[in-house]
mmCIF file of C-alpha atoms in Angstrom:
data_model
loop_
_atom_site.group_PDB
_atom_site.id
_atom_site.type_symbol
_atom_site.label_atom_id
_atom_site.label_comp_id
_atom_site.label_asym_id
_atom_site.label_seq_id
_atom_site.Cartn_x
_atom_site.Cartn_y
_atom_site.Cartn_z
ATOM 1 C CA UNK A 1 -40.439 -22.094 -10.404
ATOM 2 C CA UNK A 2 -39.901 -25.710 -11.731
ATOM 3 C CA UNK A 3 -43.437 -25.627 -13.081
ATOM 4 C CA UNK A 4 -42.329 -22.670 -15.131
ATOM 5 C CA UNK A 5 -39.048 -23.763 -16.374
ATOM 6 C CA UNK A 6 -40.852 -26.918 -17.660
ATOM 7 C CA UNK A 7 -42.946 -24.345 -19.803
ATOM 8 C CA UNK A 8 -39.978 -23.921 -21.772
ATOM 9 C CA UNK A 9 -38.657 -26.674 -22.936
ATOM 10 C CA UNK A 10 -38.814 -27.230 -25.818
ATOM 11 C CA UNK A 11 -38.444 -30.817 -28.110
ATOM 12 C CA UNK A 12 -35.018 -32.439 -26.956
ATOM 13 C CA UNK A 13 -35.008 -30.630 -23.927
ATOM 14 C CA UNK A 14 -39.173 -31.667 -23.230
ATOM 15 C CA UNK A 15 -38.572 -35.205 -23.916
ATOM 16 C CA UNK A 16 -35.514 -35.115 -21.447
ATOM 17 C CA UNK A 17 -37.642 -33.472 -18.653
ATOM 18 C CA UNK A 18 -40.526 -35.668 -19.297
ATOM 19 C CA UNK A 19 -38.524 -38.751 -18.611
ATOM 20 C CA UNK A 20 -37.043 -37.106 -15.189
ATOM 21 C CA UNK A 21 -38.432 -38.167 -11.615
ATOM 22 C CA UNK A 22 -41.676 -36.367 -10.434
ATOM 23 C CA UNK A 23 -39.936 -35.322 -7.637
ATOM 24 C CA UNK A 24 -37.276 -33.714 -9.903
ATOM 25 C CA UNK A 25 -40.273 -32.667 -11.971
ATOM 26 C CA UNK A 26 -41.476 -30.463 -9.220
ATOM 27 C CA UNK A 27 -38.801 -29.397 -7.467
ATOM 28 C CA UNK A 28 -36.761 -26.388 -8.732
ATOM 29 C CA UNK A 29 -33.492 -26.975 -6.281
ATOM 30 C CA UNK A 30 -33.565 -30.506 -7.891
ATOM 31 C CA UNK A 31 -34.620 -29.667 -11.532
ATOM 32 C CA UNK A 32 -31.714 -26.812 -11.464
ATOM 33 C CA UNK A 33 -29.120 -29.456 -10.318
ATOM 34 C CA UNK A 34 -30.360 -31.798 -12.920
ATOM 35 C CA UNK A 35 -30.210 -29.084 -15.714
ATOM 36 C CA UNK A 36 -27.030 -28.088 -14.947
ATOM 37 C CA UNK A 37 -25.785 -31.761 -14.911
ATOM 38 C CA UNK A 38 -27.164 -32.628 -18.115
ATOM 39 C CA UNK A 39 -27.002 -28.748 -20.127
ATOM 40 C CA UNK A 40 -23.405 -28.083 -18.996
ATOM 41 C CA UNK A 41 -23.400 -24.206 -18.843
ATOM 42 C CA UNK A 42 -19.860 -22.893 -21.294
ATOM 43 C CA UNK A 43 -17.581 -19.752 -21.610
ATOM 44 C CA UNK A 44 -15.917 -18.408 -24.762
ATOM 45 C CA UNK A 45 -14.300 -15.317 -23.514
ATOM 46 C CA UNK A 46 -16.631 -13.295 -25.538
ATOM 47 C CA UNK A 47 -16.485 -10.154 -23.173
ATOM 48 C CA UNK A 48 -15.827 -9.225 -19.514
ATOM 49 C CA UNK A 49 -19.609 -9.381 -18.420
ATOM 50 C CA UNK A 50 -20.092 -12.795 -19.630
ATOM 51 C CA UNK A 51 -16.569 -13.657 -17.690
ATOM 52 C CA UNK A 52 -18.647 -12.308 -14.262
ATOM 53 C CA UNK A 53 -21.206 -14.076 -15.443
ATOM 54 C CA UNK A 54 -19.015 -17.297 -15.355
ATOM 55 C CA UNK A 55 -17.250 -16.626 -12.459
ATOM 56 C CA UNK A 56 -20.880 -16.060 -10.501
ATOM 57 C CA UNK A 57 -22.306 -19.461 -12.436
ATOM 58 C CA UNK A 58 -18.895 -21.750 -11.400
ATOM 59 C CA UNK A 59 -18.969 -19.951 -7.385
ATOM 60 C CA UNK A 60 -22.530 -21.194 -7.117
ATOM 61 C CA UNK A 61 -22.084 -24.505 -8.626
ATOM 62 C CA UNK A 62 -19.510 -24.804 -6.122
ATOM 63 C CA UNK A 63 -22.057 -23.754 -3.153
ATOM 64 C CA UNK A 64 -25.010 -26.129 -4.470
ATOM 65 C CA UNK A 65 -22.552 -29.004 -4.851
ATOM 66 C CA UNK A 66 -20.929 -28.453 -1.198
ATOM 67 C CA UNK A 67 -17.746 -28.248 -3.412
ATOM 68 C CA UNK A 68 -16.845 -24.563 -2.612
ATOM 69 C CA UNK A 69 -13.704 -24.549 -0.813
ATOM 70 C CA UNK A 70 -12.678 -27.780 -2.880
ATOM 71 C CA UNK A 71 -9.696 -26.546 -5.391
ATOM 72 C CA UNK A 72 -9.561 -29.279 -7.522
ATOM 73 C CA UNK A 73 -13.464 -29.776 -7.645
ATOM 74 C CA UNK A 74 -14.338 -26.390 -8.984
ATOM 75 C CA UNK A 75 -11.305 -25.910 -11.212
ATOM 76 C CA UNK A 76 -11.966 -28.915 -12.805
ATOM 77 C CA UNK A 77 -15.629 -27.890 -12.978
ATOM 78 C CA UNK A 78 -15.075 -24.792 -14.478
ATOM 79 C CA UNK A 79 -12.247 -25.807 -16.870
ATOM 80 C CA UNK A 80 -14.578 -28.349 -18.365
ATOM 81 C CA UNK A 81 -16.694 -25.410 -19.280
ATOM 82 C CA UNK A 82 -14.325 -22.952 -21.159
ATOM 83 C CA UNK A 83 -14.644 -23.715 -24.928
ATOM 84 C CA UNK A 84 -13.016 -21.582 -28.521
ATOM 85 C CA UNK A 85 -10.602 -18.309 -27.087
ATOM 86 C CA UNK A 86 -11.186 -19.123 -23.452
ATOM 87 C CA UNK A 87 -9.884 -22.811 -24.062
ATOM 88 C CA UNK A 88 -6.850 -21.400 -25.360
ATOM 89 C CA UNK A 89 -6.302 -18.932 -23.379
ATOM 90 C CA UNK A 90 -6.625 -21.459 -20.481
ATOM 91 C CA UNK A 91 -4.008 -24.135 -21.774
ATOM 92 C CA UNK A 92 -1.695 -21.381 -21.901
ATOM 93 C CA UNK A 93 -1.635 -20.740 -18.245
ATOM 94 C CA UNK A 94 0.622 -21.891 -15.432
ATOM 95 C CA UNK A 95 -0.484 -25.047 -14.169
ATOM 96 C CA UNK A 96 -0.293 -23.295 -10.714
ATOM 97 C CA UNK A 97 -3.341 -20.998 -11.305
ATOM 98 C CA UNK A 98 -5.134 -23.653 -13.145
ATOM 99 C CA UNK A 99 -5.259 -25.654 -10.501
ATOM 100 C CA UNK A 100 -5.891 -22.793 -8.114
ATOM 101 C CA UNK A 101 -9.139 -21.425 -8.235
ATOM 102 C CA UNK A 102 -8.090 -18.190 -6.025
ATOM 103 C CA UNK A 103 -5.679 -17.499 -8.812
ATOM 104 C CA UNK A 104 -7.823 -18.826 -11.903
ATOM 105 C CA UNK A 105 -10.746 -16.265 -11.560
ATOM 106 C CA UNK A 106 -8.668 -12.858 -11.018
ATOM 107 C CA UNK A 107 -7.179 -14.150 -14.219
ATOM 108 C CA UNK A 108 -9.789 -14.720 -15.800
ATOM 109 C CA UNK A 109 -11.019 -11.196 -14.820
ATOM 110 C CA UNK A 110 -8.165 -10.283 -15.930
ATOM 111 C CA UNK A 111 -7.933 -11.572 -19.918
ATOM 112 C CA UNK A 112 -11.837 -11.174 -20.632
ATOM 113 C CA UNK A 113 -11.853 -7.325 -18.453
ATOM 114 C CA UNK A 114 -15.504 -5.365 -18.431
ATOM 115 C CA UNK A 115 -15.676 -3.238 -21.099
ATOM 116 C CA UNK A 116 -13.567 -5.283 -23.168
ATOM 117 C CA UNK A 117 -12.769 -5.050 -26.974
ATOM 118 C CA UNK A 118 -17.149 -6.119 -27.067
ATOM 119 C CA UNK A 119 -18.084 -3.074 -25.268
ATOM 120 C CA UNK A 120 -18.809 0.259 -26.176
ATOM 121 C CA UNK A 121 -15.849 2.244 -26.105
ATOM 122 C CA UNK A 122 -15.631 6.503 -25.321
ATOM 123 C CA UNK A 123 -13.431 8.419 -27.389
ATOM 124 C CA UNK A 124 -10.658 10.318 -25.519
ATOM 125 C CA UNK A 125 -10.911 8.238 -22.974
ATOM 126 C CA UNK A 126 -7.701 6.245 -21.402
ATOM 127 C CA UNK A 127 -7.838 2.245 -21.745
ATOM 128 C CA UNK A 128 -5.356 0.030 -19.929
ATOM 129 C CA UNK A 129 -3.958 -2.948 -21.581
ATOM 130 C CA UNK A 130 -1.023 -5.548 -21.705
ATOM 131 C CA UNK A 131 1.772 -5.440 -23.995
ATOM 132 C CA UNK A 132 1.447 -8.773 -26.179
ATOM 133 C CA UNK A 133 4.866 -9.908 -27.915
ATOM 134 C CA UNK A 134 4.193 -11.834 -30.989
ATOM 135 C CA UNK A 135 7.413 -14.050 -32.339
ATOM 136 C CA UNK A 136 7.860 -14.595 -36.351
ATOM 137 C CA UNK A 137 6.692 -17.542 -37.697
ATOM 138 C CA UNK A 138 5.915 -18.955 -34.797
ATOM 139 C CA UNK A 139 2.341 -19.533 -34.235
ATOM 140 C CA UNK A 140 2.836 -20.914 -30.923
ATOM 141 C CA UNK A 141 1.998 -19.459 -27.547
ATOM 142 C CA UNK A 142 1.246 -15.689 -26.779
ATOM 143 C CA UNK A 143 3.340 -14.285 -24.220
ATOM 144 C CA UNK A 144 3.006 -10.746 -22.631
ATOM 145 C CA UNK A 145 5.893 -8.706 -21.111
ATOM 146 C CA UNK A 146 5.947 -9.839 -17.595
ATOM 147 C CA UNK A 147 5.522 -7.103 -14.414
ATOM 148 C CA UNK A 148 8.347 -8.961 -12.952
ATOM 149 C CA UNK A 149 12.217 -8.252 -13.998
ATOM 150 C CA UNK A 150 14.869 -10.552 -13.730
ATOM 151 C CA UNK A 151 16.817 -10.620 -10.682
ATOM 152 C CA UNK A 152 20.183 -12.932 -11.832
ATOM 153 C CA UNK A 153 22.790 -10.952 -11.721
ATOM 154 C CA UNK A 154 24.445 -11.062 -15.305
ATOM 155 C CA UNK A 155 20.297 -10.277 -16.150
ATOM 156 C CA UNK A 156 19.748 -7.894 -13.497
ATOM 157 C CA UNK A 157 16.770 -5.249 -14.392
ATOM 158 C CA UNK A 158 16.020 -7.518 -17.724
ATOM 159 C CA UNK A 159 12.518 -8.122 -19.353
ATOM 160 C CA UNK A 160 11.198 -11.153 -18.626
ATOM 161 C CA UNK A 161 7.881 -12.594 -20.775
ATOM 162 C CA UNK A 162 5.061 -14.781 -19.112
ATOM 163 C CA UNK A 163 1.855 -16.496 -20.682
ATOM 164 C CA UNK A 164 -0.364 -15.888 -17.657
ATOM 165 C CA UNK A 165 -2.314 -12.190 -17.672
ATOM 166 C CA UNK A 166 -2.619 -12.238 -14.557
ATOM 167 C CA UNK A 167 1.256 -11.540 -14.380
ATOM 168 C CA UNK A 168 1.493 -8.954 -17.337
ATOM 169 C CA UNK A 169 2.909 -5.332 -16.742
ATOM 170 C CA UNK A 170 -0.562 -3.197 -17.713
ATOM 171 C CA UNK A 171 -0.053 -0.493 -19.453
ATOM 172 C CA UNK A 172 -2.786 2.791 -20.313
ATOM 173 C CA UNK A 173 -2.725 4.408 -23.610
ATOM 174 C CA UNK A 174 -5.064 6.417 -25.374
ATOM 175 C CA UNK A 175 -7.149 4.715 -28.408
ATOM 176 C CA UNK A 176 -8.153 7.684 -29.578
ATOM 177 C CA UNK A 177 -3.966 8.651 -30.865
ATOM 178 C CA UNK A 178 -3.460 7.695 -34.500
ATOM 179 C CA UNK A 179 0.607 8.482 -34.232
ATOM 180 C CA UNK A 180 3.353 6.880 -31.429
ATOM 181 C CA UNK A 181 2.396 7.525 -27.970
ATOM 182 C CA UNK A 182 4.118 6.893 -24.600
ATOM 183 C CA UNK A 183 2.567 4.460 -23.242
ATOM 184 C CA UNK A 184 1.915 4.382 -19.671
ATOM 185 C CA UNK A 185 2.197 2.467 -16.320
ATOM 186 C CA UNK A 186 -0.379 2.616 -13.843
ATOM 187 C CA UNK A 187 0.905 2.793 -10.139
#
């Protein structure tokens, strides 16, 4: 296998494998490692198959590192990775499931979902969303209306908002509706 991922490289890439350790050279576990140290793999949040994708990549970095069950370790890792929308949409979370890896992937599951505004949609066929509340003139954060109400007494049964997904109230609507529709919420 190392033998023919050293088929193709190409210039930058050849010269860096050329200068690597024979034993590197020849061994794929070691040659993997080495490429993945020096070609950090990134995610943009361009759809919810590349966000498996991600998730699958970071879990087994985790396992070839003997960093699996480390929390900081593999957030850290995969943090490093997220560039563009996914960056973003990282900073915006809770430091709680940032740091969290048990929390970070649902939500990341969550904001980059399969079949996803990339994918190849049905007509007449029910989607499920989040309700996104944008504020005027204010280019700052994006919050969605939280599943969670308030509980304080003079706020009792309120709205609250959250930046994290992962805590949004889904909603399903119908694409395929042109005029006002009711939207919605899942059990």
């Amino acid at each position: 296998m190392a033998d023919f991922a050293s088929s193709c490289f190409t210039q930058a890439g050849l010269r860096w494998w050329d200068g690597l350790d024979e034993d590197v050279q020849r061994s794929w576990k070691l040659l993997r490692r080495a490429m993945l140290s020096r070609f950090q793999p990134t995610f943009s949040g361009q759809n919810g198959e590349e966000a498996e994708a991600f998730v699958r990549m970071v879990r087994q970095k985790g396992l070839d590192e003997n960093k699996y069950g480390d929390d900081k370790w593999i957030t850290a890792f995969a943090s490093a990775c997220l560039v563009g929308d996914a960056m973003r949409w990282h900073a915006s979370l809770d430091s709680a499931i940032q740091n969290d890896w048990n929390k970070f992937w649902p939500a990341l599951l969550t904001q980059y979902p399969r079949g996803g505004p990339n994918a190849l949609q049905l007509p007449n066929a029910r989607r499920r969303g989040r309700v996104q509340v944008h504020r005027r003139n204010n280019p700052g954060p994006m919050y969605y209306l939280s599943k969670t109400l308030f509980t304080e007494e003079d706020q009792l049964g309120r709205i609250t908002l959250t930046m994290a997904a992962v805590e949004a109230l889904e909603v399903d609507y119908d694409p395929a509706t042109a005029t006002q529709q009711t939207l919605q919420i899942p059990d």
